[in-house]
PDB file of C-alpha atoms in Angstrom:
ATOM      1  CA  UNK A   1      12.570  12.737   2.541  1.00  0.00           C
ATOM      2  CA  UNK A   2      13.519  14.495  -0.441  1.00  0.00           C
ATOM      3  CA  UNK A   3       9.656  15.496  -0.674  1.00  0.00           C
ATOM      4  CA  UNK A   4      10.041  17.201   2.732  1.00  0.00           C
ATOM      5  CA  UNK A   5      13.068  18.995   1.489  1.00  0.00           C
ATOM      6  CA  UNK A   6      11.404  20.227  -1.909  1.00  0.00           C
ATOM      7  CA  UNK A   7       8.344  21.568   0.250  1.00  0.00           C
ATOM      8  CA  UNK A   8      10.799  22.941   2.686  1.00  0.00           C
ATOM      9  CA  UNK A   9      13.063  24.611   0.198  1.00  0.00           C
ATOM     10  CA  UNK A  10      10.176  27.564   0.603  1.00  0.00           C
ATOM     11  CA  UNK A  11      11.123  28.459   3.647  1.00  0.00           C
ATOM     12  CA  UNK A  12       9.644  31.737   4.638  1.00  0.00           C
ATOM     13  CA  UNK A  13       7.377  31.176   1.844  1.00  0.00           C
ATOM     14  CA  UNK A  14       3.522  30.496   2.142  1.00  0.00           C
ATOM     15  CA  UNK A  15       2.945  27.264   4.619  1.00  0.00           C
ATOM     16  CA  UNK A  16       3.373  23.949   2.632  1.00  0.00           C
ATOM     17  CA  UNK A  17       1.009  20.942   3.339  1.00  0.00           C
ATOM     18  CA  UNK A  18       2.596  17.142   2.354  1.00  0.00           C
ATOM     19  CA  UNK A  19      -0.164  14.735   2.798  1.00  0.00           C
ATOM     20  CA  UNK A  20       1.166  11.164   3.082  1.00  0.00           C
ATOM     21  CA  UNK A  21      -1.110   8.724   2.284  1.00  0.00           C
ATOM     22  CA  UNK A  22      -0.932   4.981   3.140  1.00  0.00           C
ATOM     23  CA  UNK A  23      -0.326   2.236   5.542  1.00  0.00           C
ATOM     24  CA  UNK A  24       1.396   1.847   8.944  1.00  0.00           C
ATOM     25  CA  UNK A  25       4.450   2.474   7.501  1.00  0.00           C
ATOM     26  CA  UNK A  26       3.795   5.659   5.968  1.00  0.00           C
ATOM     27  CA  UNK A  27       2.605   6.375   9.706  1.00  0.00           C
ATOM     28  CA  UNK A  28       5.950   5.703  10.986  1.00  0.00           C
ATOM     29  CA  UNK A  29       7.489   7.636   7.815  1.00  0.00           C
ATOM     30  CA  UNK A  30       5.600  10.669   8.765  1.00  0.00           C
ATOM     31  CA  UNK A  31       6.562  10.356  12.649  1.00  0.00           C
ATOM     32  CA  UNK A  32      10.131  10.520  11.362  1.00  0.00           C
ATOM     33  CA  UNK A  33       9.394  13.853   9.079  1.00  0.00           C
ATOM     34  CA  UNK A  34       8.425  15.397  11.752  1.00  0.00           C
ATOM     35  CA  UNK A  35      10.889  15.033  13.804  1.00  0.00           C
ATOM     36  CA  UNK A  36      13.179  15.991  11.032  1.00  0.00           C
ATOM     37  CA  UNK A  37      11.365  19.340  10.388  1.00  0.00           C
ATOM     38  CA  UNK A  38      11.510  20.390  14.105  1.00  0.00           C
ATOM     39  CA  UNK A  39      15.229  19.258  14.313  1.00  0.00           C
ATOM     40  CA  UNK A  40      16.071  21.646  10.821  1.00  0.00           C
ATOM     41  CA  UNK A  41      13.603  24.410  12.546  1.00  0.00           C
ATOM     42  CA  UNK A  42      11.522  24.322   9.607  1.00  0.00           C
ATOM     43  CA  UNK A  43       8.161  25.464  10.513  1.00  0.00           C
ATOM     44  CA  UNK A  44       6.468  26.525   7.169  1.00  0.00           C
ATOM     45  CA  UNK A  45       5.944  22.686   6.499  1.00  0.00           C
ATOM     46  CA  UNK A  46       2.975  20.471   7.990  1.00  0.00           C
ATOM     47  CA  UNK A  47       3.267  16.736   7.951  1.00  0.00           C
ATOM     48  CA  UNK A  48      -0.364  15.083   7.691  1.00  0.00           C
ATOM     49  CA  UNK A  49      -0.933  11.413   7.566  1.00  0.00           C
ATOM     50  CA  UNK A  50      -4.158  10.216   5.965  1.00  0.00           C
ATOM     51  CA  UNK A  51      -4.673   5.849   6.769  1.00  0.00           C
ATOM     52  CA  UNK A  52      -5.808   3.722   4.296  1.00  0.00           C
ATOM     53  CA  UNK A  53      -5.893   0.131   4.673  1.00  0.00           C
ATOM     54  CA  UNK A  54      -8.104  -0.885   1.311  1.00  0.00           C
ATOM     55  CA  UNK A  55      -8.333   0.684  -2.207  1.00  0.00           C
ATOM     56  CA  UNK A  56      -8.337   4.553  -2.401  1.00  0.00           C
ATOM     57  CA  UNK A  57     -11.297   5.715  -2.842  1.00  0.00           C
ATOM     58  CA  UNK A  58     -13.915   8.823  -2.483  1.00  0.00           C
ATOM     59  CA  UNK A  59     -13.623   8.408   1.364  1.00  0.00           C
ATOM     60  CA  UNK A  60      -9.955   9.063   1.210  1.00  0.00           C
ATOM     61  CA  UNK A  61     -10.482  12.460  -0.971  1.00  0.00           C
ATOM     62  CA  UNK A  62     -13.169  13.309   1.097  1.00  0.00           C
ATOM     63  CA  UNK A  63     -10.704  13.302   4.264  1.00  0.00           C
ATOM     64  CA  UNK A  64      -8.404  14.983   2.226  1.00  0.00           C
ATOM     65  CA  UNK A  65     -10.426  17.617   1.144  1.00  0.00           C
ATOM     66  CA  UNK A  66     -11.298  18.647   4.888  1.00  0.00           C
ATOM     67  CA  UNK A  67      -7.732  19.825   5.663  1.00  0.00           C
ATOM     68  CA  UNK A  68      -7.049  23.252   6.415  1.00  0.00           C
ATOM     69  CA  UNK A  69      -5.186  23.878   3.120  1.00  0.00           C
ATOM     70  CA  UNK A  70      -4.978  22.045   0.020  1.00  0.00           C
ATOM     71  CA  UNK A  71      -1.820  19.637  -0.183  1.00  0.00           C
ATOM     72  CA  UNK A  72       1.113  21.370  -1.967  1.00  0.00           C
ATOM     73  CA  UNK A  73       2.651  17.790  -1.776  1.00  0.00           C
ATOM     74  CA  UNK A  74       0.781  14.132  -1.721  1.00  0.00           C
ATOM     75  CA  UNK A  75       2.979  10.839  -1.201  1.00  0.00           C
ATOM     76  CA  UNK A  76       1.129   7.752  -1.912  1.00  0.00           C
ATOM     77  CA  UNK A  77       1.511   4.386  -0.874  1.00  0.00           C
ATOM     78  CA  UNK A  78      -0.416   1.264  -1.254  1.00  0.00           C
ATOM     79  CA  UNK A  79       0.313  -2.021  -1.680  1.00  0.00           C
ATOM     80  CA  UNK A  80       0.934  -4.332   1.566  1.00  0.00           C
ATOM     81  CA  UNK A  81      -2.915  -4.362   2.401  1.00  0.00           C
ATOM     82  CA  UNK A  82      -3.283  -5.610  -0.918  1.00  0.00           C
ATOM     83  CA  UNK A  83      -1.259  -8.759  -0.712  1.00  0.00           C
ATOM     84  CA  UNK A  84      -2.786 -12.015   0.811  1.00  0.00           C
ATOM     85  CA  UNK A  85      -1.217 -15.621   2.261  1.00  0.00           C
ATOM     86  CA  UNK A  86      -4.742 -17.771   1.811  1.00  0.00           C
ATOM     87  CA  UNK A  87      -5.622 -19.305   3.896  1.00  0.00           C
ATOM     88  CA  UNK A  88      -3.451 -18.124   6.457  1.00  0.00           C
ATOM     89  CA  UNK A  89      -4.170 -14.257   5.217  1.00  0.00           C
ATOM     90  CA  UNK A  90      -7.219 -14.606   3.445  1.00  0.00           C
ATOM     91  CA  UNK A  91      -7.194 -13.156   0.032  1.00  0.00           C
ATOM     92  CA  UNK A  92      -9.496 -10.232  -0.778  1.00  0.00           C
ATOM     93  CA  UNK A  93     -13.243 -11.160  -0.638  1.00  0.00           C
ATOM     94  CA  UNK A  94     -15.861 -10.101   1.991  1.00  0.00           C
ATOM     95  CA  UNK A  95     -14.026 -11.626   4.803  1.00  0.00           C
ATOM     96  CA  UNK A  96     -12.184  -9.631   7.510  1.00  0.00           C
ATOM     97  CA  UNK A  97      -8.426 -10.337   8.655  1.00  0.00           C
ATOM     98  CA  UNK A  98      -7.627  -8.835  12.557  1.00  0.00           C
ATOM     99  CA  UNK A  99     -10.730  -6.854  11.747  1.00  0.00           C
ATOM    100  CA  UNK A 100      -9.600  -5.469   8.722  1.00  0.00           C
ATOM    101  CA  UNK A 101     -11.629  -5.658   5.602  1.00  0.00           C
ATOM    102  CA  UNK A 102     -10.222  -7.409   3.285  1.00  0.00           C
ATOM    103  CA  UNK A 103     -11.191  -5.981  -0.452  1.00  0.00           C
ATOM    104  CA  UNK A 104     -10.621  -6.693  -4.069  1.00  0.00           C
ATOM    105  CA  UNK A 105      -9.139  -3.749  -5.399  1.00  0.00           C
ATOM    106  CA  UNK A 106      -8.589  -4.985  -8.743  1.00  0.00           C
ATOM    107  CA  UNK A 107      -5.439  -5.634 -10.965  1.00  0.00           C
ATOM    108  CA  UNK A 108      -2.320  -3.309  -9.198  1.00  0.00           C
ATOM    109  CA  UNK A 109      -1.819  -1.487 -12.164  1.00  0.00           C
ATOM    110  CA  UNK A 110      -5.273  -0.305 -12.469  1.00  0.00           C
ATOM    111  CA  UNK A 111      -5.167   0.648  -8.462  1.00  0.00           C
ATOM    112  CA  UNK A 112      -1.948   2.825  -9.068  1.00  0.00           C
ATOM    113  CA  UNK A 113      -3.502   4.698 -12.053  1.00  0.00           C
ATOM    114  CA  UNK A 114      -6.545   5.387 -10.683  1.00  0.00           C
ATOM    115  CA  UNK A 115      -5.565   6.301  -7.342  1.00  0.00           C
ATOM    116  CA  UNK A 116      -2.892   8.757  -9.001  1.00  0.00           C
ATOM    117  CA  UNK A 117      -5.673   9.897 -11.449  1.00  0.00           C
ATOM    118  CA  UNK A 118      -8.308  10.504  -8.652  1.00  0.00           C
ATOM    119  CA  UNK A 119      -5.922  12.391  -6.301  1.00  0.00           C
ATOM    120  CA  UNK A 120      -4.606  14.576  -9.396  1.00  0.00           C
ATOM    121  CA  UNK A 121      -8.158  15.523 -10.275  1.00  0.00           C
ATOM    122  CA  UNK A 122      -8.866  16.760  -6.964  1.00  0.00           C
ATOM    123  CA  UNK A 123      -5.669  18.431  -6.030  1.00  0.00           C
ATOM    124  CA  UNK A 124      -4.163  19.561  -9.785  1.00  0.00           C
ATOM    125  CA  UNK A 125      -1.854  21.681  -8.167  1.00  0.00           C
ATOM    126  CA  UNK A 126       0.117  19.212  -5.673  1.00  0.00           C
ATOM    127  CA  UNK A 127       3.018  17.588  -6.626  1.00  0.00           C
ATOM    128  CA  UNK A 128       2.451  13.719  -6.628  1.00  0.00           C
ATOM    129  CA  UNK A 129       4.413  11.569  -5.397  1.00  0.00           C
ATOM    130  CA  UNK A 130       3.865   7.586  -5.713  1.00  0.00           C
ATOM    131  CA  UNK A 131       6.233   5.331  -2.972  1.00  0.00           C
ATOM    132  CA  UNK A 132       6.618   1.983  -3.831  1.00  0.00           C
ATOM    133  CA  UNK A 133       6.136  -0.529  -0.983  1.00  0.00           C
ATOM    134  CA  UNK A 134       9.110  -1.987   1.148  1.00  0.00           C
ATOM    135  CA  UNK A 135       9.846  -5.287   0.041  1.00  0.00           C
ATOM    136  CA  UNK A 136       8.478  -7.925   2.111  1.00  0.00           C
ATOM    137  CA  UNK A 137      11.327 -10.140   3.833  1.00  0.00           C
ATOM    138  CA  UNK A 138       9.431 -13.459   3.816  1.00  0.00           C
ATOM    139  CA  UNK A 139      12.240 -15.846   4.740  1.00  0.00           C
ATOM    140  CA  UNK A 140      11.882 -14.054   8.390  1.00  0.00           C
ATOM    141  CA  UNK A 141       8.151 -15.309   8.853  1.00  0.00           C
ATOM    142  CA  UNK A 142       7.479 -17.536  11.309  1.00  0.00           C
ATOM    143  CA  UNK A 143       4.554 -20.207  12.855  1.00  0.00           C
ATOM    144  CA  UNK A 144       1.820 -20.278  10.605  1.00  0.00           C
ATOM    145  CA  UNK A 145       3.158 -17.731   8.079  1.00  0.00           C
ATOM    146  CA  UNK A 146       6.702 -19.303   7.303  1.00  0.00           C
ATOM    147  CA  UNK A 147       4.709 -22.851   7.112  1.00  0.00           C
ATOM    148  CA  UNK A 148       2.095 -21.111   4.616  1.00  0.00           C
ATOM    149  CA  UNK A 149       4.802 -19.198   2.460  1.00  0.00           C
ATOM    150  CA  UNK A 150       7.000 -22.286   2.396  1.00  0.00           C
ATOM    151  CA  UNK A 151       4.184 -24.164   0.915  1.00  0.00           C
ATOM    152  CA  UNK A 152       3.600 -21.724  -1.581  1.00  0.00           C
ATOM    153  CA  UNK A 153       7.197 -21.172  -2.665  1.00  0.00           C
ATOM    154  CA  UNK A 154       7.442 -25.426  -2.686  1.00  0.00           C
ATOM    155  CA  UNK A 155       7.359 -27.172  -6.224  1.00  0.00           C
ATOM    156  CA  UNK A 156       5.701 -29.928  -4.850  1.00  0.00           C
ATOM    157  CA  UNK A 157       2.817 -27.812  -3.224  1.00  0.00           C
ATOM    158  CA  UNK A 158       2.953 -24.205  -5.145  1.00  0.00           C
ATOM    159  CA  UNK A 159       0.313 -26.042  -7.694  1.00  0.00           C
ATOM    160  CA  UNK A 160      -1.949 -26.961  -4.827  1.00  0.00           C
ATOM    161  CA  UNK A 161      -1.942 -23.504  -3.234  1.00  0.00           C
ATOM    162  CA  UNK A 162      -2.597 -22.134  -6.492  1.00  0.00           C
ATOM    163  CA  UNK A 163      -5.854 -24.079  -6.891  1.00  0.00           C
ATOM    164  CA  UNK A 164      -7.234 -23.935  -3.620  1.00  0.00           C
ATOM    165  CA  UNK A 165      -6.772 -20.089  -3.890  1.00  0.00           C
ATOM    166  CA  UNK A 166      -8.372 -19.846  -6.979  1.00  0.00           C
ATOM    167  CA  UNK A 167     -11.350 -22.308  -5.732  1.00  0.00           C
ATOM    168  CA  UNK A 168     -11.582 -20.118  -2.443  1.00  0.00           C
ATOM    169  CA  UNK A 169     -11.059 -16.751  -3.954  1.00  0.00           C
ATOM    170  CA  UNK A 170     -12.935 -17.193  -7.529  1.00  0.00           C
ATOM    171  CA  UNK A 171     -14.284 -14.052  -7.720  1.00  0.00           C
ATOM    172  CA  UNK A 172     -10.899 -12.127  -7.394  1.00  0.00           C
ATOM    173  CA  UNK A 173      -8.567 -14.917  -9.333  1.00  0.00           C
ATOM    174  CA  UNK A 174     -10.783 -15.938 -11.926  1.00  0.00           C
ATOM    175  CA  UNK A 175      -9.219 -17.530 -15.124  1.00  0.00           C
ATOM    176  CA  UNK A 176     -11.062 -14.814 -17.071  1.00  0.00           C
ATOM    177  CA  UNK A 177      -9.247 -12.335 -14.565  1.00  0.00           C
ATOM    178  CA  UNK A 178      -5.837 -13.202 -15.872  1.00  0.00           C
ATOM    179  CA  UNK A 179      -4.614 -12.885 -11.957  1.00  0.00           C
ATOM    180  CA  UNK A 180      -2.568 -15.347 -10.365  1.00  0.00           C
ATOM    181  CA  UNK A 181      -2.714 -15.908  -6.283  1.00  0.00           C
ATOM    182  CA  UNK A 182       0.610 -16.477  -6.275  1.00  0.00           C
ATOM    183  CA  UNK A 183       1.656 -12.895  -8.259  1.00  0.00           C
ATOM    184  CA  UNK A 184      -0.222 -11.509  -5.049  1.00  0.00           C
ATOM    185  CA  UNK A 185       1.079 -13.057  -2.427  1.00  0.00           C
ATOM    186  CA  UNK A 186       2.936 -11.511   1.036  1.00  0.00           C
ATOM    187  CA  UNK A 187       6.333 -12.178  -0.172  1.00  0.00           C
ATOM    188  CA  UNK A 188       9.517 -10.579  -1.675  1.00  0.00           C
ATOM    189  CA  UNK A 189       8.494 -11.277  -5.086  1.00  0.00           C
ATOM    190  CA  UNK A 190       5.159  -9.818  -5.050  1.00  0.00           C
ATOM    191  CA  UNK A 191       6.182  -6.564  -3.852  1.00  0.00           C
ATOM    192  CA  UNK A 192       9.090  -6.462  -6.529  1.00  0.00           C
ATOM    193  CA  UNK A 193       6.103  -7.195  -9.164  1.00  0.00           C
ATOM    194  CA  UNK A 194       4.069  -4.133  -7.637  1.00  0.00           C
ATOM    195  CA  UNK A 195       7.262  -1.836  -7.296  1.00  0.00           C
ATOM    196  CA  UNK A 196       7.548  -2.532 -11.270  1.00  0.00           C
ATOM    197  CA  UNK A 197       4.309  -1.028 -11.943  1.00  0.00           C
TER     198      UNK A 197
END
């Protein structure tokens, strides 16, 4: 919450708008941040949450453009919703999972670069902060997720899982794409790969 502190350091200055973009984990951070601002009696900082569960695109920028004031700070996180546990949590195809459309946003490094460039172009005066995703604690999985992650990680079944994923998700994980299913799993290793981008 250094970002809130940076914006809040201007106490008595104009109203600062901190826009937080991301999934439900970011929504919770905004909730905590609003409580912190209230307790610190900082009234010139407004925290706004903008939800995204897919690629950061034009719809996000349209939503942000409708804010009452241009953002002073934009905090962005995108990562967990891009990971799969195929077939239990499908890889990015035209399918949906628990009502959420699964979408291939491309290689993660490209997603980050394009998202930040789009926001920077739309809001050039805003401080732009990229927040890495929290690591997934896959050792806490249970039920079908625990069974799936065990199969993905076990040396005797990992290559079979990779083959099935490539067959079912060839558009995303084709040999030409250079992407491996195992590098975009909903597990700790993949979130650490994302953090290095």
